[in-house]
Amino acid sequence: MDVTRVLFVCLGNICRSPLAEAHFIAHTERKGTAHLFVCDSAGTSNNHAGAQPDRRTLINAASHGLEISHQARQVRREDFFSFNVLVAMDQHNLSHLERMKPANTAARLMLLRDLDDTDPGADVPDPWYGGAELFEEVYHLLHRCTERLHEHLHQQEHPAL
Ligand code: 4NP
């Protein structure tokens, strides 16, 4: 059984994408599908490469009992060959990935909120300049949208299961 490799992408890889990755992994663990997916996250910029997730993201996630362990890194060309799906948090991230995408890759690009019934195609807001309420909003948004993404990929990639 092939695993589906999913890369979550934001700008800095310290707020949204490591949280999206942690939520997605938690959904796979709850649904018993962890053996079917490999996940990572990365940023379009290298400004925070090597850093731990933002303290505010860690505190917010811990308040909900979600642990995040990640070291920021920038998206690289090889990611388009080693991941099946690259999932952008906002339109800027998606445009960056579209410009970077090599012609000879089968990797698919998508916007996380393409699948969001509440506001399809919207951005996951960047909480960097926001307060604790925005981190809380992003937490719940990512929880909901990654659950939807997990259902979608599970049905699409592993229809017989
Ligand atoms: P992220 O948030 O893209 O969700 O990790 C940001 C992190 C850092 C910056 C902007 C957004 N920054 O400007 O340094």
PDB file of N, CA and C in Angstrom, residues 102-144:
ATOM      1  N   PRO A 102       8.072  22.423 -10.929  1.00  0.00           N
ATOM      2  CA  PRO A 102       8.726  21.947 -12.150  1.00  0.00           C
ATOM      3  C   PRO A 102       7.674  21.338 -13.086  1.00  0.00           C
ATOM      4  N   ALA A 103       7.939  21.385 -14.397  1.00  0.00           N
ATOM      5  CA  ALA A 103       6.957  20.908 -15.382  1.00  0.00           C
ATOM      6  C   ALA A 103       6.758  19.401 -15.295  1.00  0.00           C
ATOM      7  N   ASN A 104       7.803  18.682 -14.899  1.00  0.00           N
ATOM      8  CA  ASN A 104       7.756  17.220 -14.979  1.00  0.00           C
ATOM      9  C   ASN A 104       7.432  16.557 -13.642  1.00  0.00           C
ATOM     10  N   THR A 105       6.549  17.166 -12.866  1.00  0.00           N
ATOM     11  CA  THR A 105       6.158  16.525 -11.616  1.00  0.00           C
ATOM     12  C   THR A 105       4.670  16.211 -11.626  1.00  0.00           C
ATOM     13  N   ALA A 106       4.311  15.118 -10.940  1.00  0.00           N
ATOM     14  CA  ALA A 106       2.897  14.738 -10.834  1.00  0.00           C
ATOM     15  C   ALA A 106       2.283  15.325  -9.567  1.00  0.00           C
ATOM     16  N   ALA A 107       3.085  16.043  -8.783  1.00  0.00           N
ATOM     17  CA  ALA A 107       2.574  16.594  -7.514  1.00  0.00           C
ATOM     18  C   ALA A 107       1.395  17.525  -7.788  1.00  0.00           C
ATOM     19  N   ARG A 108       0.411  17.467  -6.898  1.00  0.00           N
ATOM     20  CA  ARG A 108      -0.764  18.336  -7.028  1.00  0.00           C
ATOM     21  C   ARG A 108      -0.666  19.480  -6.030  1.00  0.00           C
ATOM     22  N   LEU A 109      -1.100  20.643  -6.472  1.00  0.00           N
ATOM     23  CA  LEU A 109      -1.129  21.809  -5.589  1.00  0.00           C
ATOM     24  C   LEU A 109      -2.573  22.104  -5.244  1.00  0.00           C
ATOM     25  N   MET A 110      -2.819  22.474  -4.008  1.00  0.00           N
ATOM     26  CA  MET A 110      -4.175  22.917  -3.653  1.00  0.00           C
ATOM     27  C   MET A 110      -4.130  23.946  -2.539  1.00  0.00           C
ATOM     28  N   LEU A 111      -5.248  24.640  -2.427  1.00  0.00           N
ATOM     29  CA  LEU A 111      -5.422  25.594  -1.332  1.00  0.00           C
ATOM     30  C   LEU A 111      -6.215  24.848  -0.258  1.00  0.00           C
ATOM     31  N   LEU A 112      -5.783  24.922   0.986  1.00  0.00           N
ATOM     32  CA  LEU A 112      -6.461  24.135   2.027  1.00  0.00           C
ATOM     33  C   LEU A 112      -7.963  24.406   2.038  1.00  0.00           C
ATOM     34  N   ARG A 113      -8.349  25.685   1.898  1.00  0.00           N
ATOM     35  CA  ARG A 113      -9.776  26.012   2.035  1.00  0.00           C
ATOM     36  C   ARG A 113     -10.573  25.812   0.747  1.00  0.00           C
ATOM     37  N   ASP A 114      -9.955  25.201  -0.285  1.00  0.00           N
ATOM     38  CA  ASP A 114     -10.733  24.767  -1.452  1.00  0.00           C
ATOM     39  C   ASP A 114     -11.852  23.836  -1.005  1.00  0.00           C
ATOM     40  N   LEU A 115     -11.595  23.083   0.061  1.00  0.00           N
ATOM     41  CA  LEU A 115     -12.547  22.059   0.506  1.00  0.00           C
ATOM     42  C   LEU A 115     -13.437  22.549   1.640  1.00  0.00           C
ATOM     43  N   ASP A 116     -13.322  23.816   1.994  1.00  0.00           N
ATOM     44  CA  ASP A 116     -14.048  24.332   3.153  1.00  0.00           C
ATOM     45  C   ASP A 116     -15.457  24.775   2.746  1.00  0.00           C
ATOM     46  N   ASP A 117     -16.471  24.076   3.273  1.00  0.00           N
ATOM     47  CA  ASP A 117     -17.858  24.409   2.922  1.00  0.00           C
ATOM     48  C   ASP A 117     -18.229  25.815   3.391  1.00  0.00           C
ATOM     49  N   THR A 118     -17.622  26.256   4.482  1.00  0.00           N
ATOM     50  CA  THR A 118     -17.984  27.552   5.078  1.00  0.00           C
ATOM     51  C   THR A 118     -17.584  28.722   4.180  1.00  0.00           C
ATOM     52  N   ASP A 119     -16.367  28.661   3.634  1.00  0.00           N
ATOM     53  CA  ASP A 119     -15.898  29.776   2.798  1.00  0.00           C
ATOM     54  C   ASP A 119     -14.881  29.233   1.801  1.00  0.00           C
ATOM     55  N   PRO A 120     -15.370  28.487   0.787  1.00  0.00           N
ATOM     56  CA  PRO A 120     -14.444  27.808  -0.128  1.00  0.00           C
ATOM     57  C   PRO A 120     -13.521  28.781  -0.852  1.00  0.00           C
ATOM     58  N   GLY A 121     -12.242  28.427  -0.896  1.00  0.00           N
ATOM     59  CA  GLY A 121     -11.273  29.248  -1.622  1.00  0.00           C
ATOM     60  C   GLY A 121     -10.698  30.404  -0.820  1.00  0.00           C
ATOM     61  N   ALA A 122     -11.134  30.565   0.433  1.00  0.00           N
ATOM     62  CA  ALA A 122     -10.609  31.668   1.253  1.00  0.00           C
ATOM     63  C   ALA A 122      -9.211  31.318   1.773  1.00  0.00           C
ATOM     64  N   ASP A 123      -8.507  32.348   2.218  1.00  0.00           N
ATOM     65  CA  ASP A 123      -7.189  32.157   2.828  1.00  0.00           C
ATOM     66  C   ASP A 123      -7.337  31.712   4.289  1.00  0.00           C
ATOM     67  N   VAL A 124      -6.352  30.958   4.785  1.00  0.00           N
ATOM     68  CA  VAL A 124      -6.207  30.801   6.236  1.00  0.00           C
ATOM     69  C   VAL A 124      -5.485  32.068   6.686  1.00  0.00           C
ATOM     70  N   PRO A 125      -6.107  32.906   7.524  1.00  0.00           N
ATOM     71  CA  PRO A 125      -5.480  34.181   7.854  1.00  0.00           C
ATOM     72  C   PRO A 125      -4.126  33.997   8.532  1.00  0.00           C
ATOM     73  N   ASP A 126      -3.231  34.912   8.219  1.00  0.00           N
ATOM     74  CA  ASP A 126      -1.889  34.877   8.808  1.00  0.00           C
ATOM     75  C   ASP A 126      -1.975  35.496  10.206  1.00  0.00           C
ATOM     76  N   PRO A 127      -1.719  34.718  11.255  1.00  0.00           N
ATOM     77  CA  PRO A 127      -1.904  35.245  12.610  1.00  0.00           C
ATOM     78  C   PRO A 127      -0.706  36.036  13.140  1.00  0.00           C
ATOM     79  N   TRP A 128       0.345  36.137  12.344  1.00  0.00           N
ATOM     80  CA  TRP A 128       1.622  36.702  12.816  1.00  0.00           C
ATOM     81  C   TRP A 128       1.450  38.059  13.479  1.00  0.00           C
ATOM     82  N   TYR A 129       0.664  38.956  12.868  1.00  0.00           N
ATOM     83  CA  TYR A 129       0.475  40.291  13.449  1.00  0.00           C
ATOM     84  C   TYR A 129      -0.802  40.378  14.285  1.00  0.00           C
ATOM     85  N   GLY A 130      -1.432  39.246  14.518  1.00  0.00           N
ATOM     86  CA  GLY A 130      -2.696  39.257  15.257  1.00  0.00           C
ATOM     87  C   GLY A 130      -2.506  38.954  16.733  1.00  0.00           C
ATOM     88  N   GLY A 131      -3.642  38.955  17.449  1.00  0.00           N
ATOM     89  CA  GLY A 131      -3.603  38.651  18.874  1.00  0.00           C
ATOM     90  C   GLY A 131      -4.011  37.210  19.137  1.00  0.00           C
ATOM     91  N   ALA A 132      -4.186  36.918  20.431  1.00  0.00           N
ATOM     92  CA  ALA A 132      -4.506  35.548  20.847  1.00  0.00           C
ATOM     93  C   ALA A 132      -5.805  35.057  20.215  1.00  0.00           C
ATOM     94  N   GLU A 133      -6.762  35.992  19.955  1.00  0.00           N
ATOM     95  CA  GLU A 133      -8.048  35.565  19.371  1.00  0.00           C
ATOM     96  C   GLU A 133      -7.836  35.018  17.967  1.00  0.00           C
ATOM     97  N   LEU A 134      -6.900  35.636  17.224  1.00  0.00           N
ATOM     98  CA  LEU A 134      -6.662  35.168  15.860  1.00  0.00           C
ATOM     99  C   LEU A 134      -5.975  33.801  15.869  1.00  0.00           C
ATOM    100  N   PHE A 135      -5.057  33.597  16.817  1.00  0.00           N
ATOM    101  CA  PHE A 135      -4.425  32.274  16.935  1.00  0.00           C
ATOM    102  C   PHE A 135      -5.490  31.218  17.257  1.00  0.00           C
ATOM    103  N   GLU A 136      -6.450  31.616  18.098  1.00  0.00           N
ATOM    104  CA  GLU A 136      -7.532  30.691  18.464  1.00  0.00           C
ATOM    105  C   GLU A 136      -8.420  30.398  17.244  1.00  0.00           C
ATOM    106  N   GLU A 137      -8.726  31.432  16.489  1.00  0.00           N
ATOM    107  CA  GLU A 137      -9.557  31.252  15.282  1.00  0.00           C
ATOM    108  C   GLU A 137      -8.846  30.332  14.277  1.00  0.00           C
ATOM    109  N   VAL A 138      -7.545  30.574  14.095  1.00  0.00           N
ATOM    110  CA  VAL A 138      -6.764  29.764  13.146  1.00  0.00           C
ATOM    111  C   VAL A 138      -6.704  28.304  13.623  1.00  0.00           C
ATOM    112  N   TYR A 139      -6.610  28.123  14.933  1.00  0.00           N
ATOM    113  CA  TYR A 139      -6.596  26.755  15.477  1.00  0.00           C
ATOM    114  C   TYR A 139      -7.851  25.984  15.040  1.00  0.00           C
ATOM    115  N   HIS A 140      -9.017  26.594  15.241  1.00  0.00           N
ATOM    116  CA  HIS A 140     -10.276  25.907  14.934  1.00  0.00           C
ATOM    117  C   HIS A 140     -10.488  25.739  13.425  1.00  0.00           C
ATOM    118  N   LEU A 141     -10.085  26.763  12.685  1.00  0.00           N
ATOM    119  CA  LEU A 141     -10.182  26.702  11.226  1.00  0.00           C
ATOM    120  C   LEU A 141      -9.340  25.547  10.680  1.00  0.00           C
ATOM    121  N   LEU A 142      -8.120  25.441  11.173  1.00  0.00           N
ATOM    122  CA  LEU A 142      -7.227  24.380  10.691  1.00  0.00           C
ATOM    123  C   LEU A 142      -7.716  23.005  11.131  1.00  0.00           C
ATOM    124  N   HIS A 143      -8.286  22.932  12.319  1.00  0.00           N
ATOM    125  CA  HIS A 143      -8.840  21.663  12.787  1.00  0.00           C
ATOM    126  C   HIS A 143      -9.915  21.193  11.808  1.00  0.00           C
ATOM    127  N   ARG A 144     -10.836  22.082  11.474  1.00  0.00           N
ATOM    128  CA  ARG A 144     -11.963  21.747  10.597  1.00  0.00           C
ATOM    129  C   ARG A 144     -11.489  21.415   9.174  1.00  0.00           C
TER     130      ARG A 144
END
